[in-house]
Amino acid sequence: MKIDQVAVQLYTLRDFCKTSADYAATLKKVREIGYQAIQISAVGPIPEAELRSIAEGEGLVICATHEPSNVILNEPQRIVERLAALGCSYTAYPYPNGVALDDAAAVNRLATQLEASAAVLSAAGQTLCYHNHAFELYRLEGKPVLEILFDTARNLQGEPDTYWIQAGGGNPEAWCAKLKGRMPLLHLKDFAVDVAGKAYYAEIGSGNLDFKSIIATAEGSGCRWFIVEQDICPGDPFVSVKKSFDYIRANLVD
């Protein structure tokens, strides 16, 4: 993994991206930390042209986005147009809103819809990925739902989330291997526990995940972007994303 492949997911900094001015100030700080790429998610109603021009002005690549689940499924051409405006090729389906994951028909319907949307993006030279949480590792008829989705939707690619794979009882490294050739994106999110055994999100290197092995396997599977995300930070999120970046730069990049 090269340092220019390390991005930050703006969901972590969502409270500081509500307006164009806030977004610009946030990206300046992100670039000063050392990041060279961002993933756009949960930002305010800022026009694509501004999102792109501000990022380019700071020397930041928009490597990927998250887009609303219903728009991805029902209006994929809108996603194509948004990604083109942002100069970006990757997005991810963020959350299976309203899908009963214990219902085989509902899961198969979601997989079919994801496949159709992935095909639309693929025709435009873009890629639809799937961002998992823990609950997609629920076993339905003997298989994790996440595996069923990937088995059925062959154009769909992966954006595995290391924390959520671990939280769901899976192995992040094994999932990176399973998705070989199908995971351009990886969410780096550390998994820690407090003295009572309660799990919490941690800065990279502050938890229990073996990121050297995870990243090596992800590289072997063709991962293009390694995206730092921390849903909840213990204090200032800029401090957390800097702590993660500094650890990555010191310990995990080539």
mmCIF file of C-alpha atoms in Angstrom:
data_model
loop_
_atom_site.group_PDB
_atom_site.id
_atom_site.type_symbol
_atom_site.label_atom_id
_atom_site.label_comp_id
_atom_site.label_asym_id
_atom_site.label_seq_id
_atom_site.Cartn_x
_atom_site.Cartn_y
_atom_site.Cartn_z
ATOM 1 C CA MET A 1 0.000 0.000 0.000
ATOM 2 C CA LYS A 2 1.304 3.415 -0.990
ATOM 3 C CA ILE A 3 0.583 6.538 1.035
ATOM 4 C CA ASP A 4 -1.297 8.079 -1.887
ATOM 5 C CA GLN A 5 -3.784 5.184 -1.712
ATOM 6 C CA VAL A 6 -4.859 6.137 1.813
ATOM 7 C CA ALA A 7 -8.078 8.166 1.951
ATOM 8 C CA VAL A 8 -10.342 9.483 4.680
ATOM 9 C CA GLN A 9 -14.088 8.871 4.678
ATOM 10 C CA LEU A 10 -15.767 12.247 5.191
ATOM 11 C CA TYR A 11 -18.535 10.548 7.173
ATOM 12 C CA THR A 12 -16.045 10.711 10.053
ATOM 13 C CA LEU A 13 -15.919 14.506 9.621
ATOM 14 C CA ARG A 14 -19.594 14.911 8.711
ATOM 15 C CA ASP A 15 -20.287 17.598 11.304
ATOM 16 C CA PHE A 16 -17.702 19.800 9.589
ATOM 17 C CA CYS A 17 -18.923 19.404 6.005
ATOM 18 C CA LYS A 18 -22.390 20.952 6.075
ATOM 19 C CA THR A 19 -21.624 24.053 3.978
ATOM 20 C CA SER A 20 -19.182 24.861 1.178
ATOM 21 C CA ALA A 21 -17.111 26.982 3.536
ATOM 22 C CA ASP A 22 -16.979 24.255 6.182
ATOM 23 C CA TYR A 23 -16.153 21.628 3.561
ATOM 24 C CA ALA A 24 -13.307 23.787 2.231
ATOM 25 C CA ALA A 25 -11.888 24.298 5.729
ATOM 26 C CA THR A 26 -12.173 20.582 6.454
ATOM 27 C CA LEU A 27 -10.385 19.573 3.258
ATOM 28 C CA LYS A 28 -7.585 21.999 4.039
ATOM 29 C CA LYS A 29 -7.083 20.295 7.404
ATOM 30 C CA VAL A 30 -7.297 16.834 5.804
ATOM 31 C CA ARG A 31 -4.579 17.737 3.311
ATOM 32 C CA GLU A 32 -2.394 19.237 6.057
ATOM 33 C CA ILE A 33 -2.607 15.944 7.957
ATOM 34 C CA GLY A 34 -1.207 14.232 4.866
ATOM 35 C CA TYR A 35 -4.166 12.530 3.217
ATOM 36 C CA GLN A 36 -4.206 12.716 -0.567
ATOM 37 C CA ALA A 37 -7.708 11.330 -1.150
ATOM 38 C CA ILE A 38 -11.218 11.521 0.280
ATOM 39 C CA GLN A 39 -14.426 9.541 0.109
ATOM 40 C CA ILE A 40 -17.493 11.777 -0.021
ATOM 41 C CA SER A 41 -20.371 10.833 2.253
ATOM 42 C CA ALA A 42 -22.798 12.701 4.518
ATOM 43 C CA VAL A 43 -21.762 16.144 3.311
ATOM 44 C CA GLY A 44 -24.220 19.018 3.069
ATOM 45 C CA PRO A 45 -26.148 20.033 -0.079
ATOM 46 C CA ILE A 46 -23.060 21.272 -1.913
ATOM 47 C CA PRO A 47 -23.067 21.208 -5.740
ATOM 48 C CA GLU A 48 -20.867 18.576 -7.359
ATOM 49 C CA ALA A 49 -18.835 21.236 -9.151
ATOM 50 C CA GLU A 50 -17.910 22.820 -5.818
ATOM 51 C CA LEU A 51 -17.163 19.481 -4.166
ATOM 52 C CA ARG A 52 -14.792 18.677 -6.991
ATOM 53 C CA SER A 53 -13.145 22.075 -7.418
ATOM 54 C CA ILE A 54 -12.477 22.493 -3.701
ATOM 55 C CA ALA A 55 -10.970 19.003 -3.502
ATOM 56 C CA GLU A 56 -8.806 19.593 -6.561
ATOM 57 C CA GLY A 57 -7.721 22.941 -5.139
ATOM 58 C CA GLU A 58 -6.361 21.149 -2.088
ATOM 59 C CA GLY A 59 -4.708 18.435 -4.164
ATOM 60 C CA LEU A 60 -7.163 15.788 -3.020
ATOM 61 C CA VAL A 61 -8.584 12.984 -5.162
ATOM 62 C CA ILE A 62 -12.243 12.073 -4.718
ATOM 63 C CA CYS A 63 -11.659 8.328 -4.733
ATOM 64 C CA ALA A 64 -15.227 7.196 -4.020
ATOM 65 C CA THR A 65 -18.598 8.184 -2.613
ATOM 66 C CA HIS A 66 -21.537 6.758 -0.734
ATOM 67 C CA GLU A 67 -24.920 7.530 -2.272
ATOM 68 C CA PRO A 68 -28.478 7.055 -0.944
ATOM 69 C CA SER A 69 -29.555 3.431 -1.070
ATOM 70 C CA ASN A 70 -32.883 4.129 -2.765
ATOM 71 C CA VAL A 71 -31.287 6.244 -5.495
ATOM 72 C CA ILE A 72 -28.731 3.548 -6.257
ATOM 73 C CA LEU A 73 -31.466 0.943 -6.638
ATOM 74 C CA ASN A 74 -34.117 3.015 -8.396
ATOM 75 C CA GLU A 75 -32.262 5.743 -10.293
ATOM 76 C CA PRO A 76 -28.781 4.446 -11.093
ATOM 77 C CA GLN A 77 -28.391 6.857 -14.006
ATOM 78 C CA ARG A 78 -28.445 9.711 -11.485
ATOM 79 C CA ILE A 79 -25.494 8.068 -9.754
ATOM 80 C CA VAL A 80 -23.660 7.787 -13.074
ATOM 81 C CA GLU A 81 -24.141 11.501 -13.667
ATOM 82 C CA ARG A 82 -23.068 12.473 -10.146
ATOM 83 C CA LEU A 83 -19.908 10.379 -10.266
ATOM 84 C CA ALA A 84 -19.030 11.824 -13.658
ATOM 85 C CA ALA A 85 -19.456 15.353 -12.280
ATOM 86 C CA LEU A 86 -17.188 14.492 -9.353
ATOM 87 C CA GLY A 87 -14.551 12.872 -11.576
ATOM 88 C CA CYS A 88 -14.922 9.665 -9.597
ATOM 89 C CA SER A 89 -15.389 6.036 -10.655
ATOM 90 C CA TYR A 90 -16.452 4.276 -7.440
ATOM 91 C CA THR A 91 -19.436 4.408 -5.165
ATOM 92 C CA ALA A 92 -20.913 2.057 -2.591
ATOM 93 C CA TYR A 93 -24.372 1.003 -1.527
ATOM 94 C CA PRO A 94 -24.283 2.096 2.113
ATOM 95 C CA TYR A 95 -27.143 0.377 3.924
ATOM 96 C CA PRO A 96 -29.956 -2.099 3.139
ATOM 97 C CA ASN A 97 -32.824 0.168 4.159
ATOM 98 C CA GLY A 98 -36.032 -1.720 4.865
ATOM 99 C CA VAL A 99 -34.676 -5.105 3.758
ATOM 100 C CA ALA A 100 -35.536 -8.079 5.976
ATOM 101 C CA LEU A 101 -32.256 -9.974 5.947
ATOM 102 C CA ASP A 102 -33.910 -13.076 7.406
ATOM 103 C CA ASP A 103 -36.195 -13.312 4.361
ATOM 104 C CA ALA A 104 -34.648 -15.149 1.403
ATOM 105 C CA ALA A 105 -37.009 -13.533 -1.092
ATOM 106 C CA ALA A 106 -36.153 -10.046 0.172
ATOM 107 C CA VAL A 107 -32.421 -10.743 0.053
ATOM 108 C CA ASN A 108 -32.642 -12.167 -3.466
ATOM 109 C CA ARG A 109 -34.695 -9.170 -4.565
ATOM 110 C CA LEU A 110 -32.032 -6.818 -3.183
ATOM 111 C CA ALA A 111 -29.303 -8.787 -4.949
ATOM 112 C CA THR A 112 -31.188 -8.586 -8.232
ATOM 113 C CA GLN A 113 -31.652 -4.830 -7.862
ATOM 114 C CA LEU A 114 -27.998 -4.331 -6.970
ATOM 115 C CA GLU A 115 -26.945 -6.356 -10.001
ATOM 116 C CA ALA A 116 -29.115 -4.239 -12.301
ATOM 117 C CA SER A 117 -27.705 -0.998 -10.908
ATOM 118 C CA ALA A 118 -24.136 -2.315 -10.975
ATOM 119 C CA ALA A 119 -24.585 -3.136 -14.648
ATOM 120 C CA VAL A 120 -25.725 0.430 -15.385
ATOM 121 C CA LEU A 121 -22.647 1.856 -13.670
ATOM 122 C CA SER A 122 -20.360 -0.682 -15.313
ATOM 123 C CA ALA A 123 -21.614 0.347 -18.752
ATOM 124 C CA ALA A 124 -20.536 3.898 -17.888
ATOM 125 C CA GLY A 125 -17.072 2.776 -16.778
ATOM 126 C CA GLN A 126 -17.964 3.052 -13.086
ATOM 127 C CA THR A 127 -18.163 0.565 -10.228
ATOM 128 C CA LEU A 128 -20.831 -0.138 -7.633
ATOM 129 C CA CYS A 129 -19.540 -1.643 -4.400
ATOM 130 C CA TYR A 130 -21.312 -2.877 -1.275
ATOM 131 C CA HIS A 131 -20.493 -1.478 2.170
ATOM 132 C CA ASN A 132 -21.317 -3.994 4.871
ATOM 133 C CA HIS A 133 -22.249 -3.735 8.511
ATOM 134 C CA ALA A 134 -22.305 -6.614 10.993
ATOM 135 C CA PHE A 135 -25.832 -7.762 10.197
ATOM 136 C CA GLU A 136 -25.023 -8.849 6.626
ATOM 137 C CA LEU A 137 -23.057 -11.677 8.247
ATOM 138 C CA TYR A 138 -26.363 -13.089 9.486
ATOM 139 C CA ARG A 139 -26.514 -16.661 8.191
ATOM 140 C CA LEU A 140 -29.488 -17.257 5.933
ATOM 141 C CA GLU A 141 -30.002 -20.842 4.847
ATOM 142 C CA GLY A 142 -26.420 -21.656 5.862
ATOM 143 C CA LYS A 143 -24.652 -18.697 4.229
ATOM 144 C CA PRO A 144 -23.865 -15.151 5.336
ATOM 145 C CA VAL A 145 -26.231 -12.737 3.593
ATOM 146 C CA LEU A 146 -23.190 -10.823 2.333
ATOM 147 C CA GLU A 147 -21.983 -13.933 0.518
ATOM 148 C CA ILE A 148 -25.415 -14.457 -1.039
ATOM 149 C CA LEU A 149 -25.408 -10.894 -2.343
ATOM 150 C CA PHE A 150 -21.994 -11.271 -3.955
ATOM 151 C CA ASP A 151 -22.815 -14.712 -5.365
ATOM 152 C CA THR A 152 -25.969 -13.400 -7.018
ATOM 153 C CA ALA A 153 -24.880 -9.907 -8.098
ATOM 154 C CA ARG A 154 -21.816 -10.702 -10.170
ATOM 155 C CA ASN A 155 -21.209 -7.097 -11.291
ATOM 156 C CA LEU A 156 -21.286 -5.920 -7.683
ATOM 157 C CA GLN A 157 -17.924 -5.330 -6.038
ATOM 158 C CA GLY A 158 -16.903 -4.968 -2.418
ATOM 159 C CA GLU A 159 -16.096 -2.263 0.078
ATOM 160 C CA PRO A 160 -15.614 -4.462 3.149
ATOM 161 C CA ASP A 161 -15.512 -2.679 6.486
ATOM 162 C CA THR A 162 -12.941 -4.230 8.805
ATOM 163 C CA TYR A 163 -14.705 -3.242 12.036
ATOM 164 C CA TRP A 164 -18.104 -4.515 10.962
ATOM 165 C CA ILE A 165 -16.742 -7.792 9.595
ATOM 166 C CA GLN A 166 -15.105 -8.403 12.970
ATOM 167 C CA ALA A 167 -18.227 -7.304 14.861
ATOM 168 C CA GLY A 168 -20.309 -9.749 12.843
ATOM 169 C CA GLY A 169 -18.069 -12.653 13.815
ATOM 170 C CA GLY A 170 -16.192 -12.729 10.541
ATOM 171 C CA ASN A 171 -12.509 -12.465 9.710
ATOM 172 C CA PRO A 172 -11.555 -9.268 7.841
ATOM 173 C CA GLU A 173 -8.522 -10.870 6.208
ATOM 174 C CA ALA A 174 -10.551 -13.877 5.054
ATOM 175 C CA TRP A 175 -13.164 -11.611 3.492
ATOM 176 C CA CYS A 176 -10.471 -9.657 1.664
ATOM 177 C CA ALA A 177 -9.241 -12.970 0.250
ATOM 178 C CA LYS A 178 -12.780 -14.100 -0.608
ATOM 179 C CA LEU A 179 -13.344 -10.918 -2.640
ATOM 180 C CA LYS A 180 -10.165 -11.238 -4.686
ATOM 181 C CA GLY A 181 -10.612 -9.289 -7.910
ATOM 182 C CA ARG A 182 -13.816 -7.718 -6.574
ATOM 183 C CA MET A 183 -12.783 -5.215 -3.886
ATOM 184 C CA PRO A 184 -11.393 -1.924 -5.120
ATOM 185 C CA LEU A 185 -12.247 -0.260 -1.794
ATOM 186 C CA LEU A 186 -11.556 -1.193 1.826
ATOM 187 C CA HIS A 187 -12.739 0.627 4.947
ATOM 188 C CA LEU A 188 -10.014 0.664 7.579
ATOM 189 C CA LYS A 189 -11.680 0.850 10.970
ATOM 190 C CA ASP A 190 -10.137 -0.598 14.119
ATOM 191 C CA PHE A 191 -12.021 -2.746 16.623
ATOM 192 C CA ALA A 192 -11.373 -2.341 20.342
ATOM 193 C CA VAL A 193 -13.079 -3.370 23.579
ATOM 194 C CA ASP A 194 -13.317 -1.668 26.957
ATOM 195 C CA VAL A 195 -12.754 -3.391 30.307
ATOM 196 C CA ALA A 196 -16.361 -4.602 30.294
ATOM 197 C CA GLY A 197 -15.850 -6.189 26.884
ATOM 198 C CA LYS A 198 -17.970 -3.640 25.030
ATOM 199 C CA ALA A 199 -16.755 -2.984 21.496
ATOM 200 C CA TYR A 200 -15.976 0.503 20.253
ATOM 201 C CA TYR A 201 -14.510 2.201 17.193
ATOM 202 C CA ALA A 202 -10.817 2.980 17.542
ATOM 203 C CA GLU A 203 -8.139 4.812 15.616
ATOM 204 C CA ILE A 204 -6.038 2.571 13.390
ATOM 205 C CA GLY A 205 -3.403 0.877 15.527
ATOM 206 C CA SER A 206 -5.321 1.481 18.747
ATOM 207 C CA GLY A 207 -7.491 -1.621 18.574
ATOM 208 C CA ASN A 208 -7.075 -5.338 18.031
ATOM 209 C CA LEU A 209 -7.136 -5.844 14.265
ATOM 210 C CA ASP A 210 -4.034 -7.132 12.465
ATOM 211 C CA PHE A 211 -3.837 -4.480 9.772
ATOM 212 C CA LYS A 212 -0.520 -5.657 8.353
ATOM 213 C CA SER A 213 -2.103 -8.960 7.381
ATOM 214 C CA ILE A 214 -5.391 -7.394 6.329
ATOM 215 C CA ILE A 215 -3.705 -4.867 4.044
ATOM 216 C CA ALA A 216 -1.341 -7.423 2.551
ATOM 217 C CA THR A 217 -4.280 -9.667 1.667
ATOM 218 C CA ALA A 218 -6.306 -6.734 0.353
ATOM 219 C CA GLU A 219 -3.420 -5.709 -1.898
ATOM 220 C CA GLY A 220 -3.262 -9.255 -3.216
ATOM 221 C CA SER A 221 -6.976 -9.026 -3.980
ATOM 222 C CA GLY A 222 -6.485 -5.869 -6.027
ATOM 223 C CA CYS A 223 -7.629 -3.193 -3.565
ATOM 224 C CA ARG A 224 -7.115 0.311 -4.964
ATOM 225 C CA TRP A 225 -8.169 2.583 -2.087
ATOM 226 C CA PHE A 226 -7.681 2.107 1.663
ATOM 227 C CA ILE A 227 -10.180 4.404 3.369
ATOM 228 C CA VAL A 228 -9.934 5.407 7.035
ATOM 229 C CA GLU A 229 -13.305 5.690 8.755
ATOM 230 C CA GLN A 230 -14.307 6.105 12.393
ATOM 231 C CA ASP A 231 -18.054 6.373 12.972
ATOM 232 C CA ILE A 232 -17.669 7.829 16.480
ATOM 233 C CA CYS A 233 -14.529 9.459 17.841
ATOM 234 C CA PRO A 234 -13.681 9.953 21.530
ATOM 235 C CA GLY A 235 -13.046 13.674 21.022
ATOM 236 C CA ASP A 236 -12.047 15.882 18.110
ATOM 237 C CA PRO A 237 -12.445 13.735 14.956
ATOM 238 C CA PHE A 238 -9.585 15.594 13.271
ATOM 239 C CA VAL A 239 -7.322 14.327 16.059
ATOM 240 C CA SER A 240 -8.580 10.785 15.454
ATOM 241 C CA VAL A 241 -8.089 10.819 11.686
ATOM 242 C CA LYS A 242 -4.589 12.264 12.182
ATOM 243 C CA LYS A 243 -3.744 9.548 14.710
ATOM 244 C CA SER A 244 -4.878 6.901 12.228
ATOM 245 C CA PHE A 245 -2.947 8.489 9.363
ATOM 246 C CA ASP A 246 0.237 8.835 11.399
ATOM 247 C CA TYR A 247 0.061 5.185 12.439
ATOM 248 C CA ILE A 248 -0.524 4.063 8.856
ATOM 249 C CA ARG A 249 2.351 6.177 7.533
ATOM 250 C CA ALA A 250 4.728 4.879 10.210
ATOM 251 C CA ASN A 251 3.743 1.205 10.158
ATOM 252 C CA LEU A 252 1.706 0.092 7.163
ATOM 253 C CA VAL A 253 2.790 1.752 3.916
ATOM 254 C CA ASP A 254 5.526 0.582 1.572
#
